[in-house]
Amino acid sequence: MSEIITIANQKGGVGKTTTAVNLAASLAVAEKKVLLIDVDPQANATTGLGFNRNNYEYNIYHVFIGKKKLSDIILKTELPQLNLAPSNIGLVGIEQELAKGENNEKKTILKNQIQEVLEEYDFIIIDSPPALGSITINAFAASDSVIIPIQCEFYALEGVAMVLNTIKIIKKTLNPKLKVRGFLPTMYSSQNNLSKDVVEDLKQNFKKQLFTINDNEDDFIVIPRNVKLAESPSFGKPIILYDIKSPGSLAYQNLAYSILG
């Protein structure tokens, strides 16, 4: 049975897209059939897998406006088990259109479109915009769970309550099964006391919702600051294809194994 996971945080620059791309790739390498859906108008997940706007004619914008079905826009990637539903800057206009009125049909467009391809995939990963607007609400309405990346820097936990409150509202109104899959510390530096403080704060507040290695409750998964991880999007590759043995790659492989149980 397919699991749909949205990667979300209303703050930008926290490693959201990095997590979406590299978790999807790591699950694919683990022989799971994966679809990555890019619903961020910045389309960074799309370019991070080696595509630019000249590689495709249709994108998720055309799905939201009803011009295309989700299956019509899906692209194959370098990894045989990983497919992509690309994004485009045109989604910026969709955000305002979806926000008009109280029509629940507009909040479940993505959910309804996913049903067409659901049985083809083990995992569907959704990269959402850095905002809690109408597109993210669509993603939450379609998902089984949410992973929330938390940057290991000052004000890291600022706004987390807002994300959790939005999830709570969606759970009550549109998607009763929605849950928080876990919090993921990102951009962690073992040389930085602030990074350690952030992880300690997360342990105190959300210990049961942190990902662990081999079910060891004291061995938490953190995504390190890593040059190779930062470089890989500019080459249009997930880290597992760019440098499989780098600390960033190993961290995302551990995350995939944790999710696979």
Short mmCIF file of C-alpha atoms in Angstrom, two decimals, residues 2-7 20-21 23-25 27-28 32-38 49 60 69-77 79-86 110 113-127:
data_model
loop_
_atom_site.label_atom_id
_atom_site.label_comp_id
_atom_site.label_asym_id
_atom_site.label_seq_id
_atom_site.Cartn_x
_atom_site.Cartn_y
_atom_site.Cartn_z
CA SER A 2 1.36 3.40 -0.97
CA GLU A 3 2.39 5.94 1.67
CA ILE A 4 2.14 9.66 0.89
CA ILE A 5 4.53 11.93 2.81
CA THR A 6 4.71 15.71 2.57
CA ILE A 7 7.94 17.49 3.51
CA ALA A 20 12.34 15.63 -0.37
CA VAL A 21 14.80 14.88 -3.18
CA LEU A 23 14.67 10.82 0.79
CA ALA A 24 12.87 9.98 -2.45
CA ALA A 25 16.15 8.90 -4.08
CA LEU A 27 13.88 5.01 -1.00
CA ALA A 28 14.22 4.37 -4.73
CA LYS A 32 10.87 1.03 -3.63
CA LYS A 33 8.86 2.61 -6.43
CA VAL A 34 8.75 6.34 -5.67
CA LEU A 35 7.05 9.40 -7.11
CA LEU A 36 8.35 12.82 -6.11
CA ILE A 37 5.73 15.53 -6.62
CA ASP A 38 7.13 19.07 -6.73
CA LEU A 49 16.92 16.00 -10.33
CA ILE A 60 1.94 20.30 -11.82
CA LYS A 69 -3.95 14.40 -15.31
CA LEU A 70 -1.07 13.65 -12.96
CA SER A 71 -0.02 10.67 -15.09
CA ASP A 72 0.34 12.98 -18.12
CA ILE A 73 3.20 15.00 -16.60
CA ILE A 74 5.30 12.31 -14.89
CA LEU A 75 8.96 12.15 -15.93
CA LYS A 76 11.51 9.35 -15.54
CA THR A 77 14.72 10.19 -13.66
CA LEU A 79 17.05 6.25 -10.96
CA PRO A 80 14.79 3.56 -12.49
CA GLN A 81 12.57 3.42 -9.40
CA LEU A 82 12.13 7.20 -9.08
CA ASN A 83 9.71 9.32 -11.12
CA LEU A 84 9.04 13.06 -10.91
CA ALA A 85 5.98 15.27 -11.30
CA PRO A 86 7.72 18.60 -12.12
CA LEU A 110 -3.99 17.05 -5.44
CA GLN A 113 -5.32 13.53 -8.80
CA ILE A 114 -3.01 11.23 -6.83
CA GLN A 115 -5.69 8.54 -6.69
CA GLU A 116 -5.10 7.84 -10.38
CA VAL A 117 -1.48 6.75 -9.84
CA LEU A 118 -1.56 5.67 -6.19
CA GLU A 119 -1.31 1.93 -6.80
CA GLU A 120 1.79 2.35 -8.98
CA TYR A 121 4.03 3.55 -6.14
CA ASP A 122 5.24 2.42 -2.74
CA PHE A 123 5.93 6.01 -1.68
CA ILE A 124 4.79 9.40 -2.92
CA ILE A 125 6.90 12.26 -1.57
CA ILE A 126 5.55 15.83 -1.88
CA ASP A 127 7.87 18.83 -1.74
#
